[in-house]
Amino acid sequence: MAKSLDDSDGSGTLGVNPPFSFGTGSDSGFAILFELAALIPLVTYLARPQEGHRFVGMASLSGRLQIGLFPKLHVLATVARLLKEGPNFLDEACSIGELRREVWDANWGSVFPCANGAASSMIAAYSVRQAKTIAMPETVVAKTPNTTKRGVGNIAITPSSTSPFRRYQTLHVLRFSREEGPGHPHRAKTITVLQDVVVEVILLGMLAGATAFCSLFGMYGTAGSIIVAFLLRICRRLVIIKRAPHYLQDNEGQRMDACMLSAIHQNASTWYLYVGDRGIVDNLLNKSMIQSITTIFGDGGVMTLAFLLQFLSFLQLACMTFVAAQKGWDGVGLLVFIFVSWFFEEMVCCSHSGLAKRWLKKNRIKVEPRTFVFSGRVAMMGAIQVFKCNPQMSWMDGIIQPCPRRNVLMQGLCGYQDAYCQGLAELDMYDQKWVEQFMSLCQQAGDIMHQEFTNAQNVIRC
């Protein structure tokens, strides 16, 4: 016969007497604790729409299903969708509205959505933490003739006494290159596999022991949740993520370094410029890092595993709903298990910075980060035009609309002297002054960017 919570010993509304007990739960303080502990997991442990995007990013960097001990509700259903839909799901996950990233290829002129938005964001976030910040000049400084590296002449402009409104732009520049020297990929891979197997066996043993403990003390909902975690650890080991045959290789034969600008949209105030080894940058932004997903049983086991994960998702919801109705020590046990799972996910297996660091180390990639703060978007775009390695100008059309004075400015920055002088003569006095001011500002900023990377010392090595 079911008992009320006030008359129970903490075993819950079912009133089942377990072999062992933590003691009475009749105190009003315990009653409140039981109510809160039962409701908090069900209310707060719902997956957000961004979880699919984040999950794909972690899988792209690690090369396997990167899931915590006890993921949030609906995450397992998301994994099942990934197995069933494959590339279609990857395209959808990278196109979610608020997480979508646009990429402008400054060397080739193309514009496209980022193919690995979450993965590239994790790499960038890890790298810029150690970046040196440089404030770009906001006023024009006169130069001597021998200081000009690109562009048309030097212009000395006296800044206006009035300070115009400025919308500051932050540009994070990440230069990628490959680590030199011999490596030991096979030995390192063998050690990593052995470590993973040992850790997984220990973890499965701990989960099995926790299941037995919870069952003996009547925390049946928590025990069921741990069983879900146990089965999930086994399922994730059955999945194989395949890379493309020429992963991180340049299909253009290293004709030129990459220079790709990325932001959440064309009116952003924070930008990321990926430069350097084209094979790395192109695979990070333009090509999916996941070619296909299969299982150790072959492609025939994909649908079976997807069905099993959907069943585990239903079982997870059933266990958490049971705990919310059961209350008692079962709710406390589930709350503790969720906290342990969160700690394991954030600090051990699914830390974004940890995944980024391991990806760089595994692929022997080094990153040189710099952060530049510009007084406006035109100055930033002009500096990029000076900094990059070719005169392509159409790439920025969606960010700064083409107009006569913009075209004249870019022609001057690219060194087209005849076109610059002819175009400048056709502008009115206000636009001529505008072009001359930004010519000097952009040249100064571009030179600063070149100097920072020529004398680079802050390098994140693998």
XYZ file of C-alpha atoms in Angstrom:
462
model
C 0.000 0.000 0.000
C 1.350 3.418 -0.960
C 2.253 5.803 1.823
C 2.262 9.572 1.997
C 5.636 11.262 1.974
C 5.171 12.600 5.508
C 4.766 9.071 6.915
C 7.485 7.436 4.893
C 11.110 6.786 5.689
C 12.247 8.507 2.522
C 11.554 5.543 0.267
C 9.050 7.571 -1.760
C 5.370 7.505 -2.558
C 5.464 3.822 -3.541
C 6.259 2.913 0.037
C 8.441 -0.036 -0.994
C 10.792 -1.059 1.827
C 14.322 -1.460 0.406
C 16.943 -3.746 1.980
C 18.734 -0.662 3.316
C 17.609 2.856 4.185
C 19.151 6.255 4.881
C 16.717 6.806 7.729
C 13.508 8.704 8.362
C 12.263 11.372 6.037
C 9.335 12.492 8.184
C 10.932 15.811 9.139
C 9.435 18.781 7.260
C 12.903 19.850 6.148
C 13.420 16.505 4.475
C 9.994 16.767 2.848
C 10.936 20.075 1.208
C 14.294 18.625 0.158
C 12.574 15.626 -1.418
C 10.109 17.823 -3.325
C 12.835 20.086 -4.715
C 15.240 17.254 -5.510
C 12.522 15.439 -7.451
C 11.475 18.437 -9.553
C 14.784 20.184 -10.273
C 16.217 17.515 -12.651
C 13.064 17.276 -14.761
C 12.703 21.058 -15.007
C 16.337 22.028 -15.648
C 17.656 19.054 -17.612
C 15.994 19.812 -20.937
C 18.211 20.104 -24.009
C 18.285 23.450 -25.809
C 17.874 23.733 -29.591
C 21.613 24.447 -29.834
C 22.580 21.044 -28.416
C 22.624 19.432 -31.856
C 24.986 22.135 -33.152
C 27.256 21.747 -30.119
C 27.182 17.952 -30.320
C 28.224 17.963 -33.989
C 31.098 20.327 -33.164
C 32.416 18.047 -30.425
C 32.124 14.992 -32.688
C 33.945 16.840 -35.486
C 36.921 17.658 -33.263
C 37.172 14.348 -31.413
C 36.316 12.012 -34.297
C 33.830 10.095 -32.152
C 30.519 10.525 -30.344
C 31.420 12.837 -27.484
C 28.630 12.415 -24.916
C 28.635 12.866 -21.159
C 27.587 10.247 -18.621
C 23.946 11.304 -18.540
C 23.124 13.785 -21.326
C 20.202 16.167 -21.203
C 16.768 15.059 -22.322
C 16.400 14.828 -26.107
C 20.169 14.632 -26.739
C 19.956 10.870 -27.303
C 17.162 11.421 -29.820
C 19.450 13.935 -31.547
C 22.220 11.331 -31.756
C 19.734 8.855 -33.223
C 18.800 11.431 -35.882
C 22.471 11.915 -36.716
C 22.863 8.183 -37.308
C 19.734 7.955 -39.458
C 20.080 11.153 -41.511
C 23.860 11.523 -41.734
C 24.942 14.465 -43.957
C 21.440 15.983 -43.991
C 21.513 16.317 -40.211
C 25.019 17.803 -40.324
C 23.851 20.472 -42.783
C 20.830 21.256 -40.619
C 22.842 21.434 -37.382
C 25.306 23.905 -38.940
C 22.489 26.136 -40.240
C 20.617 26.880 -37.001
C 19.721 30.583 -37.069
C 21.522 32.060 -34.066
C 24.517 29.717 -34.390
C 25.024 29.990 -38.138
C 28.359 31.487 -39.197
C 29.026 33.213 -42.507
C 32.424 32.951 -44.172
C 33.936 35.355 -46.715
C 36.911 33.966 -48.653
C 39.031 37.093 -49.113
C 41.361 35.441 -51.642
C 38.800 33.772 -53.912
C 35.758 36.014 -53.430
C 33.254 33.317 -52.431
C 30.739 33.601 -49.581
C 29.316 30.524 -47.834
C 27.964 29.293 -44.485
C 30.569 27.736 -42.224
C 30.580 23.954 -42.613
C 31.887 23.375 -39.071
C 30.480 26.307 -37.132
C 30.676 24.782 -33.663
C 34.099 23.186 -34.184
C 35.650 26.378 -35.572
C 34.103 28.398 -32.728
C 35.658 26.038 -30.164
C 39.078 26.336 -31.817
C 38.767 30.122 -31.973
C 37.551 30.476 -28.377
C 40.445 28.345 -27.112
C 43.016 30.279 -29.163
C 41.940 33.879 -28.520
C 42.146 33.426 -24.749
C 45.906 33.763 -25.119
C 45.856 36.427 -27.828
C 47.659 39.735 -27.566
C 45.293 42.715 -28.045
C 46.395 45.632 -30.226
C 44.415 48.870 -30.586
C 44.649 50.187 -34.135
C 45.229 53.930 -34.759
C 42.077 56.016 -35.057
C 43.725 59.107 -36.524
C 46.046 59.546 -39.453
C 49.763 59.728 -38.756
C 52.047 61.202 -41.407
C 54.584 58.743 -42.830
C 57.969 59.157 -44.421
C 58.272 57.962 -48.030
C 60.282 54.838 -47.155
C 57.603 53.426 -44.838
C 55.005 52.634 -47.482
C 54.813 48.947 -48.354
C 51.665 48.899 -50.456
C 49.266 51.412 -51.861
C 49.677 54.756 -53.563
C 51.874 57.292 -51.853
C 51.624 58.820 -48.405
C 49.040 61.315 -47.268
C 49.330 63.611 -44.276
C 45.884 64.461 -42.943
C 45.120 66.603 -39.940
C 42.265 64.939 -38.027
C 39.114 66.904 -37.392
C 38.729 68.529 -33.985
C 35.325 66.894 -33.602
C 35.254 63.219 -32.654
C 32.779 61.309 -34.854
C 30.716 58.379 -33.647
C 32.666 55.141 -33.822
C 31.415 51.589 -33.862
C 34.465 49.653 -32.776
C 35.181 46.352 -34.487
C 37.109 43.485 -32.903
C 39.087 41.307 -35.291
C 40.574 38.059 -33.988
C 43.245 36.851 -36.411
C 44.284 33.186 -36.205
C 47.239 32.056 -38.309
C 47.427 28.282 -38.715
C 50.541 26.327 -39.614
C 51.849 22.809 -39.209
C 54.251 21.775 -36.480
C 57.683 20.947 -37.841
C 59.845 18.037 -36.804
C 59.287 14.281 -36.600
C 56.290 12.959 -34.743
C 55.294 9.578 -33.381
C 51.697 9.192 -34.603
C 51.461 5.404 -34.338
C 52.972 5.221 -30.868
C 50.842 8.119 -29.612
C 47.712 6.559 -31.118
C 48.418 3.206 -29.429
C 48.940 4.854 -26.038
C 45.754 6.897 -26.433
C 43.687 3.826 -27.337
C 45.004 1.891 -24.329
C 44.270 4.808 -22.005
C 40.739 5.118 -23.373
C 40.065 1.405 -22.886
C 41.328 1.432 -19.292
C 39.310 4.539 -18.408
C 36.179 3.115 -20.051
C 36.442 -0.195 -18.169
C 36.896 1.610 -14.845
C 33.970 3.912 -15.613
C 31.660 1.032 -16.549
C 32.609 -0.762 -13.335
C 31.798 2.331 -11.282
C 28.423 2.714 -13.023
C 27.594 -0.935 -12.346
C 28.489 -0.505 -8.674
C 26.413 2.691 -8.428
C 23.428 0.869 -9.955
C 23.636 -1.887 -7.339
C 23.998 0.661 -4.521
C 20.952 2.671 -5.629
C 18.851 -0.480 -6.015
C 19.720 -1.669 -2.497
C 18.652 1.685 -1.030
C 15.385 1.869 -2.954
C 16.444 4.598 -5.423
C 15.023 2.738 -8.390
C 14.610 5.757 -10.686
C 18.228 6.744 -10.130
C 19.314 3.147 -10.736
C 17.409 3.148 -14.025
C 19.088 6.406 -15.043
C 22.519 4.932 -14.325
C 21.613 1.884 -16.430
C 20.831 4.292 -19.295
C 24.271 5.849 -18.821
C 25.882 2.376 -18.757
C 24.233 1.323 -22.027
C 25.049 4.673 -23.618
C 28.770 4.231 -22.879
C 28.636 0.921 -24.744
C 26.629 2.310 -27.680
C 28.998 5.201 -28.304
C 31.861 2.710 -28.641
C 30.012 1.018 -31.501
C 29.930 4.173 -33.644
C 32.676 4.975 -36.165
C 33.078 8.499 -37.573
C 34.921 8.591 -40.903
C 37.031 11.477 -42.144
C 37.437 12.473 -45.800
C 40.357 10.771 -47.630
C 42.334 14.049 -47.885
C 41.358 15.454 -44.514
C 43.287 18.676 -43.704
C 45.046 18.562 -47.083
C 45.030 21.400 -49.628
C 43.451 20.415 -52.941
C 44.888 23.556 -54.597
C 48.489 22.440 -54.157
C 49.461 25.229 -51.727
C 49.066 27.944 -54.393
C 48.525 30.561 -51.701
C 47.757 30.840 -48.011
C 44.143 30.988 -46.886
C 42.451 34.199 -45.787
C 38.855 33.673 -44.668
C 36.769 36.057 -42.586
C 33.987 34.673 -40.381
C 31.215 36.251 -38.316
C 27.660 35.553 -37.249
C 26.379 37.994 -39.910
C 27.595 40.872 -42.077
C 26.666 43.515 -39.497
C 28.614 41.942 -36.624
C 31.063 43.743 -34.375
C 33.245 40.682 -33.631
C 35.060 38.976 -36.505
C 37.450 36.062 -36.919
C 40.079 36.007 -39.664
C 41.541 32.562 -40.388
C 44.826 32.756 -42.296
C 47.764 30.485 -43.011
C 47.826 26.873 -44.193
C 44.984 26.544 -46.692
C 44.501 22.827 -46.073
C 43.757 23.454 -42.393
C 41.606 26.575 -42.819
C 39.612 25.241 -45.786
C 38.822 21.967 -44.011
C 37.862 23.823 -40.844
C 35.488 26.320 -42.490
C 34.518 25.054 -45.941
C 34.452 21.246 -45.791
C 32.625 19.041 -43.336
C 35.018 17.337 -40.935
C 32.677 14.316 -40.820
C 32.356 12.410 -44.091
C 30.093 9.588 -42.905
C 28.997 7.667 -39.823
C 28.845 3.896 -39.518
C 29.218 1.202 -36.837
C 31.671 -1.580 -36.085
C 29.055 -3.913 -37.612
C 29.036 -1.951 -40.869
C 26.373 0.286 -42.361
C 23.718 -2.338 -41.653
C 23.984 -1.698 -37.916
C 23.348 2.052 -38.152
C 19.551 1.863 -38.112
C 19.576 -0.725 -35.313
C 21.812 1.457 -33.172
C 19.656 4.515 -33.943
C 16.569 2.616 -32.763
C 18.394 1.565 -29.574
C 19.365 5.176 -28.846
C 15.757 6.288 -29.352
C 14.697 3.618 -26.863
C 17.309 4.855 -24.369
C 15.954 8.389 -24.835
C 12.461 7.157 -23.944
C 13.833 5.158 -20.985
C 15.701 8.239 -19.729
C 12.504 10.307 -19.785
C 10.594 7.504 -18.043
C 13.196 7.253 -15.262
C 13.260 10.993 -14.634
C 9.448 11.180 -14.642
C 9.318 8.259 -12.214
C 11.716 10.058 -9.862
C 9.587 13.228 -10.010
C 6.549 11.188 -8.930
C 8.397 8.940 -6.475
C 10.256 11.718 -4.597
C 12.066 10.601 -1.431
C 15.756 9.763 -1.527
C 15.351 8.776 -5.168
C 15.131 12.452 -6.118
C 18.228 13.270 -4.081
C 20.115 10.406 -5.710
C 19.213 11.538 -9.219
C 20.210 15.115 -8.413
C 23.618 13.913 -7.193
C 24.049 11.749 -10.308
C 23.212 14.694 -12.573
C 25.771 16.866 -10.775
C 28.442 14.164 -11.185
C 27.503 13.845 -14.875
C 27.742 17.610 -15.364
C 31.173 17.688 -13.702
C 32.370 14.770 -15.843
C 31.095 16.418 -19.024
C 32.403 19.926 -18.393
C 35.715 19.075 -16.751
C 36.729 15.744 -18.268
C 35.290 14.505 -21.554
C 33.398 17.357 -23.228
C 35.308 20.493 -22.278
C 35.421 22.706 -25.367
C 38.919 23.955 -24.605
C 40.111 20.403 -23.943
C 38.689 19.145 -27.248
C 40.281 22.040 -29.139
C 43.650 21.453 -27.480
C 43.579 17.717 -28.251
C 42.582 18.368 -31.885
C 45.509 20.738 -32.375
C 47.922 18.307 -30.723
C 46.676 15.256 -32.613
C 46.993 16.972 -36.004
C 50.262 18.759 -35.106
C 48.845 22.232 -35.749
C 50.037 25.466 -34.186
C 48.045 28.700 -33.979
C 49.296 32.272 -33.707
C 46.439 34.433 -32.352
C 46.181 38.220 -32.370
C 43.289 40.528 -31.527
C 42.992 43.902 -33.240
C 40.501 46.616 -32.286
C 39.499 48.964 -35.117
C 37.632 52.254 -34.974
C 35.228 51.166 -37.712
C 34.389 48.573 -40.331
C 35.932 50.367 -43.320
C 39.286 50.597 -41.548
C 39.112 46.895 -40.681
C 38.217 45.787 -44.219
C 40.911 47.989 -45.701
C 43.499 46.581 -43.303
C 42.531 43.037 -44.304
C 42.869 44.027 -47.962
C 46.412 45.257 -47.270
C 47.232 42.221 -45.117
C 46.082 39.480 -47.487
C 48.061 38.181 -50.436
C 46.028 39.123 -53.542
C 44.011 42.090 -54.886
C 40.580 40.363 -54.966
C 37.994 42.953 -53.830
C 34.553 41.450 -54.521
C 34.639 39.333 -51.342
C 33.562 42.292 -49.186
C 30.583 43.375 -51.320
C 28.069 41.932 -48.852
C 29.717 43.691 -45.898
C 30.488 47.109 -47.408
C 28.306 47.849 -50.406
C 30.202 48.844 -53.559
C 30.172 52.566 -54.256
C 32.554 54.912 -56.093
C 34.559 55.980 -53.050
C 34.885 52.432 -51.692
C 36.070 51.186 -55.071
C 38.631 53.982 -55.344
C 39.884 53.260 -51.820
C 40.355 49.552 -52.517
C 42.061 50.250 -55.851
C 44.530 52.463 -54.027
C 45.175 49.854 -51.325
C 45.781 47.211 -53.994
C 48.333 49.409 -55.754
C 46.342 50.202 -58.916
C 47.789 53.720 -59.198
C 46.277 54.767 -62.534
C 42.770 53.610 -61.627
C 43.113 55.174 -58.183
C 44.171 58.594 -59.460
C 41.495 58.609 -62.147
C 38.759 57.539 -59.736
C 39.865 59.995 -57.062
C 39.647 62.894 -59.526
C 36.020 61.997 -60.293
C 34.923 62.229 -56.632
C 33.735 65.369 -54.883
C 35.903 67.027 -52.231
C 34.201 65.301 -49.278
C 34.671 61.833 -50.766
C 38.244 62.646 -51.771
C 39.078 63.563 -48.177
C 37.308 60.395 -46.964
C 39.349 58.219 -49.332
C 42.637 59.905 -48.416
C 42.026 59.522 -44.682
C 41.146 55.842 -44.931
C 44.008 55.169 -47.342
C 46.470 56.195 -44.658
C 44.566 54.520 -41.800
C 44.245 51.209 -43.644
C 47.885 51.198 -44.725
C 49.019 51.838 -41.159
C 46.749 49.114 -39.789
C 47.815 46.614 -42.460
C 51.482 47.305 -41.726
C 50.866 46.751 -38.007
C 49.221 43.390 -38.745
C 52.179 42.350 -40.909
C 54.658 43.372 -38.209
C 52.778 41.498 -35.486
C 52.912 38.232 -37.392
C 56.435 38.774 -38.700
C 57.676 39.042 -35.111
C 55.209 36.476 -33.739
C 56.075 35.172 -30.285
C 52.697 34.165 -28.870
C 52.227 30.780 -30.545
C 49.899 28.022 -29.344
C 51.792 24.840 -30.121
C 50.447 21.327 -30.226
